[in-house]
Every structure is written in C-alpha cells, then in structure tokens.
XYZ file of C-alpha atoms in Angstrom:
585
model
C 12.592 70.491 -65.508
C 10.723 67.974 -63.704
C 10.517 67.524 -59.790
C 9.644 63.921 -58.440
C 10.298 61.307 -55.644
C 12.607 58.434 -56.314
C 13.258 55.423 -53.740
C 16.364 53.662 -53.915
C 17.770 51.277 -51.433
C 21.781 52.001 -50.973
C 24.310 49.444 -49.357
C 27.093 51.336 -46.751
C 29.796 50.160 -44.339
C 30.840 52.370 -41.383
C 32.379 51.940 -38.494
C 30.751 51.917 -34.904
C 32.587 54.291 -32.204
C 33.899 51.003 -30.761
C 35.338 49.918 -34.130
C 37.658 53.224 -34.558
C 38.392 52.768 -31.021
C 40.112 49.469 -31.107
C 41.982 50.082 -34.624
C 43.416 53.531 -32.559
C 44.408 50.603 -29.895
C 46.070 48.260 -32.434
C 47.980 51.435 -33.671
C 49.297 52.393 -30.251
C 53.221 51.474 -29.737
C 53.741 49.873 -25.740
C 54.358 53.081 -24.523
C 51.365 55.251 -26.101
C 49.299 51.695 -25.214
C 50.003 52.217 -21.376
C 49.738 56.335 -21.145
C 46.283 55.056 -23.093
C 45.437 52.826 -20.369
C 46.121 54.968 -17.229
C 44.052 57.529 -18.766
C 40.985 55.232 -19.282
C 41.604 53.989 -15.751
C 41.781 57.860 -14.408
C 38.177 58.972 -16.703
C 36.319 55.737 -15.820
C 35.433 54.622 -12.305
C 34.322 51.565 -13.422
C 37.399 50.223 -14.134
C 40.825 49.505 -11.779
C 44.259 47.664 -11.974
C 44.065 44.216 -10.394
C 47.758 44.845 -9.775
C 48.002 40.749 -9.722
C 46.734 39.044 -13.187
C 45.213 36.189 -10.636
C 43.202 38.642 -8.557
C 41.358 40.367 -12.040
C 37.788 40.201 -11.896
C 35.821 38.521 -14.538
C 32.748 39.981 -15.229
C 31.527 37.482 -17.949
C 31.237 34.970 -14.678
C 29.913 37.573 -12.242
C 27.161 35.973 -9.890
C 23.993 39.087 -10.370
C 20.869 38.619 -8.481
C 17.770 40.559 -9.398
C 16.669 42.838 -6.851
C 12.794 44.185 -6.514
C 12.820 47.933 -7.272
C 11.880 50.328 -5.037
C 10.885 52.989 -7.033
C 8.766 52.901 -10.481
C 11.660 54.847 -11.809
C 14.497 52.291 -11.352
C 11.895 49.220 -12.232
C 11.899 50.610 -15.887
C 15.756 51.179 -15.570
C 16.141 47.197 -14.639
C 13.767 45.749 -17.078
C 16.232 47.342 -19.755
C 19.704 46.150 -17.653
C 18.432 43.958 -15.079
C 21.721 42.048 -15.060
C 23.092 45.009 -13.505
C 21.158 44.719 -10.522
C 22.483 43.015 -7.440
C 21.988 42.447 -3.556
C 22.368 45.165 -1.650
C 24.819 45.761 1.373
C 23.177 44.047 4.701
C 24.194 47.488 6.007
C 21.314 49.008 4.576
C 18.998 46.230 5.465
C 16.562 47.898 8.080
C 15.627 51.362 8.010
C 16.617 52.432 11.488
C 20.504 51.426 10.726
C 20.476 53.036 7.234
C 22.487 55.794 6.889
C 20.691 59.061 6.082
C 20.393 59.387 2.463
C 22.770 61.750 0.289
C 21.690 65.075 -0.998
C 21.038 63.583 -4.601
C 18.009 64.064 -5.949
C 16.429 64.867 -9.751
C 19.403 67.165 -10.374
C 22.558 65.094 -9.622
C 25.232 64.570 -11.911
C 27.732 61.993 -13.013
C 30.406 64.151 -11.393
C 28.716 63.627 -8.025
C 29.886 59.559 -8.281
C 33.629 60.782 -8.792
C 33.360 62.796 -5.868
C 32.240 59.608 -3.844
C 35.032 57.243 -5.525
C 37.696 59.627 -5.174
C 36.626 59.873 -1.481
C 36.683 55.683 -0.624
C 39.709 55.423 -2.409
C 41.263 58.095 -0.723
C 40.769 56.803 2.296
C 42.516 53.643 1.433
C 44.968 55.384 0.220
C 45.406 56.988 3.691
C 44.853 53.489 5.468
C 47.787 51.918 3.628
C 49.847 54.537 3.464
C 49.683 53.837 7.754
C 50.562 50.978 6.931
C 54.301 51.015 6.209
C 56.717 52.321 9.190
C 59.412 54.426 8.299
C 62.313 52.088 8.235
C 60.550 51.441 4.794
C 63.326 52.158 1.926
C 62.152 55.082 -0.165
C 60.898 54.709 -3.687
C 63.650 54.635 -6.800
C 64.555 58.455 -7.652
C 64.043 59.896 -10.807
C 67.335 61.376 -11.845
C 66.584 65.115 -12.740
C 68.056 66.132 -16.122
C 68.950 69.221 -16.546
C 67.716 71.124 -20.224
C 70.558 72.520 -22.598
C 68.817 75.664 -22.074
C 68.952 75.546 -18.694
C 72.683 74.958 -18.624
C 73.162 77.516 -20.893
C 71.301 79.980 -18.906
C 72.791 79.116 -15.726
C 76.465 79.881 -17.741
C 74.943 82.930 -18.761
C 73.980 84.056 -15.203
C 77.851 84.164 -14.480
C 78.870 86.387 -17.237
C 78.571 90.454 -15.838
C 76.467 91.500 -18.540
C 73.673 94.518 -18.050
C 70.095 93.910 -17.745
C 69.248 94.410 -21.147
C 72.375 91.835 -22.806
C 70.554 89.371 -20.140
C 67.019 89.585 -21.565
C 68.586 89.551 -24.926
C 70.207 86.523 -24.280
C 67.890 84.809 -22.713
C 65.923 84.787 -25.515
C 68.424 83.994 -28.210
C 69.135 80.884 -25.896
C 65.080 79.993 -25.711
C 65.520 80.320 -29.667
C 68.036 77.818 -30.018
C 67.569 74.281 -31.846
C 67.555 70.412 -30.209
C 70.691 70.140 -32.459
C 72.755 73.516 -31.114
C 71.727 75.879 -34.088
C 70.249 79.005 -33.727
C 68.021 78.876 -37.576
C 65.675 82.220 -36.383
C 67.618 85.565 -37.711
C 68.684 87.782 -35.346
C 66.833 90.927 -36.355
C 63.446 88.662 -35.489
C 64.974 88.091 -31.667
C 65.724 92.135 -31.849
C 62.372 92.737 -32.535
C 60.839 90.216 -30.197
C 63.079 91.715 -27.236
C 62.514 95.377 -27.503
C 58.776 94.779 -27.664
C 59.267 92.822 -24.415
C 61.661 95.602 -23.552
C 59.204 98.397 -24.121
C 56.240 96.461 -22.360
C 58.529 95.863 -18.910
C 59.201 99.730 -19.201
C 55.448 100.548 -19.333
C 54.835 98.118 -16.583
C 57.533 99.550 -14.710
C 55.980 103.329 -15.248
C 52.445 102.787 -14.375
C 53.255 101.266 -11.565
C 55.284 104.161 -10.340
C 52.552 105.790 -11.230
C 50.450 104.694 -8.713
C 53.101 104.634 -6.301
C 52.570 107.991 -6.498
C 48.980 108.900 -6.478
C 49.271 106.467 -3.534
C 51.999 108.876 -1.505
C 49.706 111.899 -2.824
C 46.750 110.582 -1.400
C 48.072 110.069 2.270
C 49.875 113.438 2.227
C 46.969 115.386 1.874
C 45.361 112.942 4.609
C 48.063 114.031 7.022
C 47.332 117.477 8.417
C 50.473 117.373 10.753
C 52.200 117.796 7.105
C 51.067 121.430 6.897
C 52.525 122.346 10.170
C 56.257 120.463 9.699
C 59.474 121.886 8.049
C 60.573 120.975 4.178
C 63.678 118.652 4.448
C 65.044 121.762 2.512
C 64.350 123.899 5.482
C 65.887 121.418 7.859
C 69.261 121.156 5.649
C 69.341 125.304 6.065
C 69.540 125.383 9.577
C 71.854 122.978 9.817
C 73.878 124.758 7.938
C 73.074 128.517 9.792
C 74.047 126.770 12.859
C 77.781 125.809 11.512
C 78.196 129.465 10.673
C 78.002 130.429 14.314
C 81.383 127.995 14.964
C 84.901 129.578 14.765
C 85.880 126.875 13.118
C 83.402 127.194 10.274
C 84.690 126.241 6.738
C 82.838 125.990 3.624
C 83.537 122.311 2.990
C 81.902 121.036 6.062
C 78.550 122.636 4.724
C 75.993 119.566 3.559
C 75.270 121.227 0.079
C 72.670 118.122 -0.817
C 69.927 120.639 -0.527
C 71.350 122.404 -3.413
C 70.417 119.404 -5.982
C 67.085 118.521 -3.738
C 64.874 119.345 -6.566
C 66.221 116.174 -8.524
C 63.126 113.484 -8.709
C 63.449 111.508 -5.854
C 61.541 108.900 -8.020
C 63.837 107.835 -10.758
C 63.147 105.106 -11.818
C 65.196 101.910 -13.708
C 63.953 102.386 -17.500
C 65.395 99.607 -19.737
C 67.010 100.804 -23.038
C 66.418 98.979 -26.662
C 68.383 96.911 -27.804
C 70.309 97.229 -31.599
C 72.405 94.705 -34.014
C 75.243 95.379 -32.532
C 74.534 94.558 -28.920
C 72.857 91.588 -30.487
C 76.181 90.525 -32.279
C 78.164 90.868 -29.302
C 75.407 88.400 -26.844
C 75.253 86.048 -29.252
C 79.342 85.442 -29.574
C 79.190 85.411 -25.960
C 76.852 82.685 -25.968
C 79.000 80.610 -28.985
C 82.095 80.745 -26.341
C 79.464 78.807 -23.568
C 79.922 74.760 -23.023
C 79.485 73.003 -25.415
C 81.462 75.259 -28.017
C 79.685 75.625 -31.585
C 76.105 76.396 -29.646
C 73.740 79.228 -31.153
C 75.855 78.871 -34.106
C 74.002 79.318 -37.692
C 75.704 77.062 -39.570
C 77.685 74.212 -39.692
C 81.044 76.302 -40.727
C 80.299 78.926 -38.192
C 79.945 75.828 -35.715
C 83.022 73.971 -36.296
C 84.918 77.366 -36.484
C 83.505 78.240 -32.951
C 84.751 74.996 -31.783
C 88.327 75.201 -33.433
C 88.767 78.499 -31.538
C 88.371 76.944 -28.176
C 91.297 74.874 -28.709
C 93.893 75.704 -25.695
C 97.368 75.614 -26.713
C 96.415 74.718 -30.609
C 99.001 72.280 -32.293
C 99.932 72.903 -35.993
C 97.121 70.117 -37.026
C 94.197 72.502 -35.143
C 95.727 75.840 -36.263
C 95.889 74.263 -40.092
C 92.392 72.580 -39.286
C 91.017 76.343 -37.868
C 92.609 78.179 -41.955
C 91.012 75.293 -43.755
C 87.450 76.230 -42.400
C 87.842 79.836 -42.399
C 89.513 80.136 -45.479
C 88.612 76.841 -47.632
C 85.260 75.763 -46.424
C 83.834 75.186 -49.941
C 86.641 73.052 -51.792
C 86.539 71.377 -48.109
C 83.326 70.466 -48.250
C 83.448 69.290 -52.073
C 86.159 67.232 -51.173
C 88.719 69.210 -53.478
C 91.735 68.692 -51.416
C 94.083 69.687 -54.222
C 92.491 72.941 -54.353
C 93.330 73.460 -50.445
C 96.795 72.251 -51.100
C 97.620 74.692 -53.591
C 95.635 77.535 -51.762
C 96.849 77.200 -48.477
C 100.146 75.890 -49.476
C 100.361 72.872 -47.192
C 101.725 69.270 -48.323
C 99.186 66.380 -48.453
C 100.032 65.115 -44.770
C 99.221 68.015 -43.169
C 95.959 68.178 -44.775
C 95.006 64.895 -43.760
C 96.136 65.847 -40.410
C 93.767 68.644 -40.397
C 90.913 66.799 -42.007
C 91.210 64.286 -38.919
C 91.313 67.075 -36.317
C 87.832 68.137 -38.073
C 86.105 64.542 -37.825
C 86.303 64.797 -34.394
C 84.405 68.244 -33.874
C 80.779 67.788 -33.257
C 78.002 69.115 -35.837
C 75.461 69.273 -33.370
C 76.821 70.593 -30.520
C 72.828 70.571 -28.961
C 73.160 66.768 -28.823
C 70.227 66.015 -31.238
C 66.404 65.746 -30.890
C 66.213 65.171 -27.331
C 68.234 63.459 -24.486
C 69.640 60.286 -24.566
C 67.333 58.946 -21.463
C 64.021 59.377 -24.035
C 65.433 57.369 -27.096
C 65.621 53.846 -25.155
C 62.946 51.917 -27.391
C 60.938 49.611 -25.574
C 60.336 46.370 -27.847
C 56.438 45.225 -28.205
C 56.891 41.515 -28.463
C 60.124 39.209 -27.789
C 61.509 36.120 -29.720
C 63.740 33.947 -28.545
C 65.095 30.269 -28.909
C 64.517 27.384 -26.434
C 67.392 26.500 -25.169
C 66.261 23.004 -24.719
C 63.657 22.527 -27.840
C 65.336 24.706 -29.763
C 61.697 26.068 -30.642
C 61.143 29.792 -31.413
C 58.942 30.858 -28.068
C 56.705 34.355 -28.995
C 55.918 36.414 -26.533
C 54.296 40.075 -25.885
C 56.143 42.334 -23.889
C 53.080 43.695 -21.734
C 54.305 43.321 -18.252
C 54.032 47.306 -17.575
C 50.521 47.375 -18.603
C 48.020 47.550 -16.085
C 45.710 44.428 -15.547
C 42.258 46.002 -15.286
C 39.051 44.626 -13.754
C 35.753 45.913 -13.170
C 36.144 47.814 -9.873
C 33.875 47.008 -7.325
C 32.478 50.634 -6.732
C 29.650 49.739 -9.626
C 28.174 47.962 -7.072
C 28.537 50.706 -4.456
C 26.732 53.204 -7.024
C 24.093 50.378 -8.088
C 23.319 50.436 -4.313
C 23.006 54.222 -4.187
C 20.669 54.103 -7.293
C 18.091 52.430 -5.821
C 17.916 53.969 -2.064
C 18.458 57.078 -3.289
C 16.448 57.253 -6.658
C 18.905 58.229 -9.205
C 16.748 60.206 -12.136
C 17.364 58.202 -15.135
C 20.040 60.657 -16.612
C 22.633 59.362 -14.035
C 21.195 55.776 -14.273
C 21.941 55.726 -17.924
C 25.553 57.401 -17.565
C 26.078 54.719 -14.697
C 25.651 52.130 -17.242
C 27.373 53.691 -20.099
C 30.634 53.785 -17.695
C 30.168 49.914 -17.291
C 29.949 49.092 -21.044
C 32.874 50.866 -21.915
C 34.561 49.198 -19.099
C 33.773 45.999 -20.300
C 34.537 46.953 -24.446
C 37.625 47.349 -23.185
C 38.555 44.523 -21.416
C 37.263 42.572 -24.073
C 39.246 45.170 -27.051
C 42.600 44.627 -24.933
C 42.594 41.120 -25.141
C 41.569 40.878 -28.932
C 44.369 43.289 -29.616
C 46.590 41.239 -27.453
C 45.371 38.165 -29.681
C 45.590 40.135 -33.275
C 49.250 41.558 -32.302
C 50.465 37.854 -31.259
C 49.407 36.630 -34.207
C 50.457 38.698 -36.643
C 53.795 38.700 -34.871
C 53.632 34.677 -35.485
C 53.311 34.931 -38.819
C 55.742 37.122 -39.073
C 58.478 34.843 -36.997
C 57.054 31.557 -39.062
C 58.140 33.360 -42.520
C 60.960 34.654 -41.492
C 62.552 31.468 -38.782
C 65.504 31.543 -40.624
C 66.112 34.890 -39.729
C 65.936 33.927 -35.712
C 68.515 31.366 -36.075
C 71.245 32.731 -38.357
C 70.510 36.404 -38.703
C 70.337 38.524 -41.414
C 71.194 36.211 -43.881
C 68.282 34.590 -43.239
C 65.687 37.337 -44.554
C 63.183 36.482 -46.966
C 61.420 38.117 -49.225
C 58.188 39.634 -47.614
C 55.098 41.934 -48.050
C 51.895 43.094 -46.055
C 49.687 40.756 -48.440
C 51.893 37.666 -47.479
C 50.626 38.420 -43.667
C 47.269 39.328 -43.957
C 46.358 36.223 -46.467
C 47.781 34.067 -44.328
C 46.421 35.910 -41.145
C 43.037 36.105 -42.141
C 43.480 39.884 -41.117
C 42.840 42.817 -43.556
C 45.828 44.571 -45.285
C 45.451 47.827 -43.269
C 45.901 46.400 -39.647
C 48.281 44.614 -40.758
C 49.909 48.115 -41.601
C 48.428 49.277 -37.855
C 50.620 46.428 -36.263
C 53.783 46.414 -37.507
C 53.615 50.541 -37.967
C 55.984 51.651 -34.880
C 56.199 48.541 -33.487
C 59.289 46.526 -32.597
C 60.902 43.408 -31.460
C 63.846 41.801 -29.498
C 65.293 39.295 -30.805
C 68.723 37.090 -29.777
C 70.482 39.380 -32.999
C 69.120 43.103 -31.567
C 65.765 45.003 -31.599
C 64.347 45.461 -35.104
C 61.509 47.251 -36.241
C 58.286 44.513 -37.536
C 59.092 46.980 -40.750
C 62.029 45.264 -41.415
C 60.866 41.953 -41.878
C 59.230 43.052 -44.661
C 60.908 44.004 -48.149
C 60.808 43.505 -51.658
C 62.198 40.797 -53.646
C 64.901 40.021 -56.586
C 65.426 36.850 -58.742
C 69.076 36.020 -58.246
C 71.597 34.355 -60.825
C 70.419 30.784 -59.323
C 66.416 31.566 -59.912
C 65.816 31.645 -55.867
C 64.160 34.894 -54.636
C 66.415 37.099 -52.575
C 65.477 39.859 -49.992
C 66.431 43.579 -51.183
C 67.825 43.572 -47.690
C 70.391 41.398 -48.080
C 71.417 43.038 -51.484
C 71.571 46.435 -49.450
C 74.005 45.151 -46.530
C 75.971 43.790 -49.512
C 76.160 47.253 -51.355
C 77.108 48.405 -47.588
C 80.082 46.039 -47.436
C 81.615 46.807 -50.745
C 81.381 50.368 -50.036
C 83.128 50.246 -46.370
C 85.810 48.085 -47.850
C 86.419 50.473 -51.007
C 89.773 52.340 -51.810
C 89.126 55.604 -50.010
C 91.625 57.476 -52.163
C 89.486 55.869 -55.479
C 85.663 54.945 -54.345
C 83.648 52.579 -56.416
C 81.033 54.457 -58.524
C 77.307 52.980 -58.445
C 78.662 51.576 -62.413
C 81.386 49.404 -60.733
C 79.426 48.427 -57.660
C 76.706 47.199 -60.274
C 79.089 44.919 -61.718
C 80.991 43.813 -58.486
C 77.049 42.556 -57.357
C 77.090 40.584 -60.509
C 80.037 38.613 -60.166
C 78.593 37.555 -56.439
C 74.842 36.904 -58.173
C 72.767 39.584 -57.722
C 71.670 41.335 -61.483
C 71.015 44.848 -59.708
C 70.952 47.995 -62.638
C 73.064 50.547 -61.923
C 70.108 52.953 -61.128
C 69.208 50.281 -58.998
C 72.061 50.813 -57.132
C 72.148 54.267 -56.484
C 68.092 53.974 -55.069
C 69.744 51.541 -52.157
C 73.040 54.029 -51.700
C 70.264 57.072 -51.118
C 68.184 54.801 -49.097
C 71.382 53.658 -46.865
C 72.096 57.285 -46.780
C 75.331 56.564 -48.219
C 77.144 59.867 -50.783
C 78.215 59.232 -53.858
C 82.018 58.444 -54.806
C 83.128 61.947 -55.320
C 82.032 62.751 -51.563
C 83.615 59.747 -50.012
C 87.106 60.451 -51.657
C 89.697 60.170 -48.609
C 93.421 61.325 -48.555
C-alpha cells in the first residue's frame, strides 16, 4: 500500500436555499400558495399586504439617501449595505426633542424588533377599529359544522347507559372511520378502556386518599374534638329519651347507629369492562343516525341499515334474507343461485337488488365534509365573447399583494441612535433580503405558471372550443421544449393544479396523455379512446355485458386498433368491473 496526495478539480451543481425555495413555491396548489404567504407575512416584519395592487411598494425604485454614521460600528455595517441607509425621522433631529433611547444595548435580540412592530401595529389596529360605529354590519359567519363524532356522541349522551358503557363508547365512536367503519377490533378498544378504566380508579383513590389525611390532620388540630360526644353517643340518647314516653314503640327508634361503622367514605370505583358489554355498546351505537355506523363491514353495514326499515315491504324484508343469508352469490352476481336458495322468482329479486342500491356503503359520508372538497381552480380560460380569442388568466385574487413594510425604516432609524451590535444589524438585513427574494420569486412563479398554462391552452385550443373531442395527444416533453422550462417543473406546475374552463374544472393532468395511430394515420388522444370504451359500456345489454374481446372489436369498426389487453388497462383505469360483475337482472 501506498499513501499519497492527489489534486483533482470536480464539476457540481446544487441548489442555493433560494433555489429549493421557489421550486417548493411552484409546487404549492392556490390554497397551500396563500396559507404559504400569510405565514411569511406573520415570521417576517419586513414584509405586509398592500391590500390594493396600486398602493404596493416597489422597492427596486425606492429613493435611499446615505446617511453619515454615528457610530464606528454602524459605518462598517453601511459600507457593506449602504443602500439600506436612509434619512432619519425630523423627530429625532435635535437632541433635546429625542426621545430617550430604548433599553437595547450589546445584548438585544431580533425578538426585541417584533415586540416593537407588534406594538405600532397594534395600535393601528386599535385606531381603526374606533373607527367604525356600531351600525356597522357584522362580518360573514362561519357556519359551524358539527363532526360525525360529535353527533354521534351527543346521540349517545341520550341513551341511559352506566358510566362504564359511556367511556366504552366513547371510545369505540373516537375509533370510528371518515367512511362509517369501525376497522380497529374490539378486544384492542377493551384493552385501551380498562387501562383508562383502571387509571381513573387510581386517580379517584389517591385522591381520597388525601382527602383523608387532610380531615386527619385538622381533627387532631381541634382540641374541642376530645371534649364532644361520638355521633354514636348522640343517636343513644336520643333513643334513651323515647324510652321514657308511654307511647314508646320499637319502630320509632332511629337504628342508623347500628350500621354507623360502615365507611362513610365510599367511594365510586369504576368496574372493567368485558366482550360482552363491548358487544352490546357497539350494537347500540350501529342503531344511532345514520344506520350502518361502527359497522365492520360492508354486509354488517347494509344489514344494520335494512333493519331500520319501519314498516318493511316484501322488497326490504326479501332485500334484509338476501344479505343475511346470500351475501356471497350476491356479491358475485349469481342471482340464480339466490333464486333457487331463497326460493323467490326473478322479479322479486330484482326488486330486492334495487332496494339494496339505494343503501349507503359509507354511512360516515367519506373522507371529510362536503364544505372541504370545493376545489379552487389555479388559472381560468375562457372565450372572448367578442374576439372569440382564448383570454388566460391566473386565479390569484385571494393572495395577498405584499410590499416592503415601512417599519424597515423605523428599525434602520433605531440602528443608528441606538447602536444596534452587529448581530441584530445583520438579522435586520437578512429579514429585508428575504423580503425582497420573495417578491421577486412570486412574480417569476406567477410568470412560469402563466406560461406553462399557455402552452398548454395553445396545444390543446381545440379542446376550449368543442370539448373533449378536441384533446390531443400530449406529454411533459411537448411543454417544456416548447417552454424553454425543464421537464421537472413542468411536473411541479401542472402536479395538483387545476383549471376552469367554459366545459368544467379539469386537472392541468388531463391535458396530457398518450397517443394512438388511428385507422386514418392521424394521432388520437388515449382520452378520447377511454370516454369511448365508457360509452359502449353504459349502453351495453345489462342482462349480457360486452367482454373486453367484444369491446376490442366494437373500437375497431369505429377506428381505433386497441388490443384487447389494451382494453382491459383503460376499464381498470376508469375503474370500471369486468362483465361478469356488471351482469343486471
């Protein structure tokens, strides 16, 4: 082996802080952009919403005069950012009007210029809050939505159950699903509960406990106590004086001092709680609005919801037998097997079949409430209705229009009276450039996003003026060649992102697809092949569904050569079963 020194000169690309910052930005959706935004604007008091795009504050035109130093600290702070300097205040122009100086000194902090921010603005806040007289109309209510859990455990709270079925189900509620299911088994929740169970009860005792030594303690610190009669004592006499009556009898005598030795402290000591208890809760909660919750399964569901019927009809009663007693043929679509099993004719079958399509399979509503899923569309397209021109436009009108807030100047003022050390100098400055990267990063991501989205509407026009029919084939390359933009944030930008358009909202995703040579030579979108493969399947026999074989063909005859294997990829992808599954009576 042989040790030596080599020199060898290496080429490397990474990416500044700054860089990673703006691709996070161009991968933001509008409504991650804007909780982005308000953060930035709440962490850095350099920056502020000019509220009015016409009042925003440019900074690359800002008017800076150099000021002479006062200090040899803050000379060598301006000679490295002496565009930062600027006049001060006139109100700190002579020395017997200036105010007397703050307590900062060589061990301030950076937290010290919130606290004088926060302060100014506060009092504006307070100043135009004055402002407005009360025959002011209120601000727009949020409209409080109650949780399925909380509905559940308000339904719950009407139900006489003992403390121990209401801690049990409690939690089996707090265990249940977005959808309605309860998936965790029920010897888990068991477990879970008596250990909360046996913790209350220790809780419970040691504070009893020192109840006690409490009582004990000012007893003994009583001496009148040594000179008073027992309660047992006073209960005797009371009774010696009845015997002196003539109209004593035995029943009249208070006998409580007979059981006085019982613990006058008993206490309220929870019990555990076993499968059975845990069986009976848990039905209790299936039979709460909406029937089918905390169920744990689909059968057990829809069976749950089939016994809440009131007054059943012969469809219900036959649709209740067919999931008890024929879920799997049901399922499996084997309605000859449930004929001959449950003895029924065809009709009633399909009665009962149609009673179950109405029951719900997720009784919890889905993922979350309907009030979160509205999607709020990045950029809108839409036709001039007198140039019949496609006009592009981003939808950033809830995004606040920031500026560089005039407090810099404030603290700039403060750093030179007061002689700042150069720790809180620097972060002073620091605040400002990243106030001023992102000014600058918001509008290039403003400019990358609109034209991306350009390109996107330019291959795809025919799409905004006849609809789907009107896709093209289209892939991230296409964009980013013609762009001038690399591959990957092309990906960022249309990842999440959508559009409204006179035809709906679409994700930028589906603009983009593969192609397929058609009978005619002309490139077609896989899109269009896909809504085709939709339309012969919704306008099949339902007794005698088309197979993926025969749908192959049928796309032939209209000029699309699509493989059979072909066409079960785009059934999967449209989420659509096969032909045994879609068989209908």
């Amino acid at each position: 082996m042989k040790l030596s020194l080599d020199l060898k000169a290496t080429l490397t690309q990474s990416l500044t802080p700054q860089q990673i910052l703006y691709l996070k930005m161009l991968q933001y959706t509008s409504i991650q952009f804007e909780q982005f935004i308000q953060s930035e604007l709440e962490q850095n008091p350099m920056l502020e919403d000019a509220g009015n795009p016409d009042d925003a504050f440019d900074f690359e035109e800002e008017s800076e005069q150099v000021v002479s130093p006062k200090t040899e600290e803050y000379d060598e702070y301006d000679e490295n950012y002496s565009e930062n300097s600027i006049t001060p205040d006139p109100y700190y122009a002579h020395d017997d009007d200036r105010q007397v100086k703050s307590d900062f000194n060589e061990d301030n902090d950076p937290f010290d210029m919130y606290s004088m921010i926060w302060q100014d603005t506060s009092e504006m806040a307070r100043s135009s809050n004055d402002a407005y007289s009360e025959d002011d109309e209120p601000g727009f209510q949020i409209k409080a939505v109650t949780s399925l859990e909380e509905d559940l455990a308000e339904q719950l709270n009407l139900i006489k159950l003992n403390e121990e079925e209401k801690i049990l189900g409690i939690h089996i509620i707090g265990n249940i699903d977005s959808d309605g299911y309860l998936r965790r088994p029920l010897d888990e929740i068991i477990d879970e509960v008596n250990s909360y169970i046996a913790e209350t009860n220790f809780n419970i005792q040691h504070k009893e406990y020192l109840k006690r030594q409490a009582d004990k303690e000012k007893e003994e610190k009583n001496p009148a106590k040594n000179y008073s009669l027992s309660e047992e004592s006073q209960k005797l006499l009371e009774n010696a004086n009845k015997l002196k009556g003539d109209d004593f009898a035995f029943d009249k005598i208070d006998k409580s001092f007979m059981n006085f030795n019982i613990n006058q402290y008993e206490l309220k000591i929870l019990m555990p709680v076993n499968p059975e208890t845990a069986e009976k809760v848990l039905a209790i909660i299936q039979s709460l609005d909406p029937p089918g919750i905390a169920s744990r399964n689909v059968q057990e569901c829809l069976l749950a919801q089939c016994k809440s019927f009131m007054d059943p009809t012969p469809a219900q009663l036959l649709a209740t037998r067919i999931i008890n007693e024929g879920y799997e043929p049901f399922i499996k679509k084997h309605y000859q097997v449930l004929i001959r099993r449950l003895g029924v004719s065809e009709q009633e079958i399909k009665d009962a079949i149609e009673v179950i399509k109405r029951l719900n399979p997720k009784p919890g509503g889905g993922d979350s409430p309907s009030e979160l899923n509205t999607i709020i569309p990045d950029f809108v397209v839409h036709r001039d209705e007198d140039t019949d021109e496609l006009i592009i436009s981003m939808n950033d009108s809830r995004m606040p229009n920031l500026k560089l807030s005039k407090a810099y100047e404030h603290l700039q003022r403060e750093a030179e009276l007061n002689n700042y050390n150069k720790e809180t100098k620097n972060w002073i400055r620091g605040k400002r450039e990243d106030a001023k990267f992102l000014i600058q990063a918001i509008k290039q991501r403003k400019s990358t996003m609109i034209k991306v989205m350009t390109a996107i509407t330019m291959r795809q026009k025919d799409f905004f003026y006849i609809g789907k029919n009107g896709l093209k084939p289209l892939i991230y390359k296409d964009i980013a060649e013609e762009t001038g933009i690399d591959i990957s944030t092309v990906c960022r930008i249309v990842n999440g992102k959508y559009v409204q358009t006179d035809f709906g909202t679409y994700e930028l995703k589906f603009f983009f697809s593969e192609s397929l040579i058609a009978d005619d030579g002309q490139d077609v979108s896989t899109i269009i092949i896909k809504d085709k493969v939709k339309e012969l399947i919704n306008n099949e026999p339902k007794d005698k569904p088309y197979s993926d074989e025969i749908i192959s063909k049928m796309l032939k005859e209209h000029g699309f050569n699509v493989a059979r294997r072909t066409v079960a990829k785009y059934r999967e992808q449209l989420k659509i079963p096969v032909a045994r599954l879609r068989i209908e009576l």
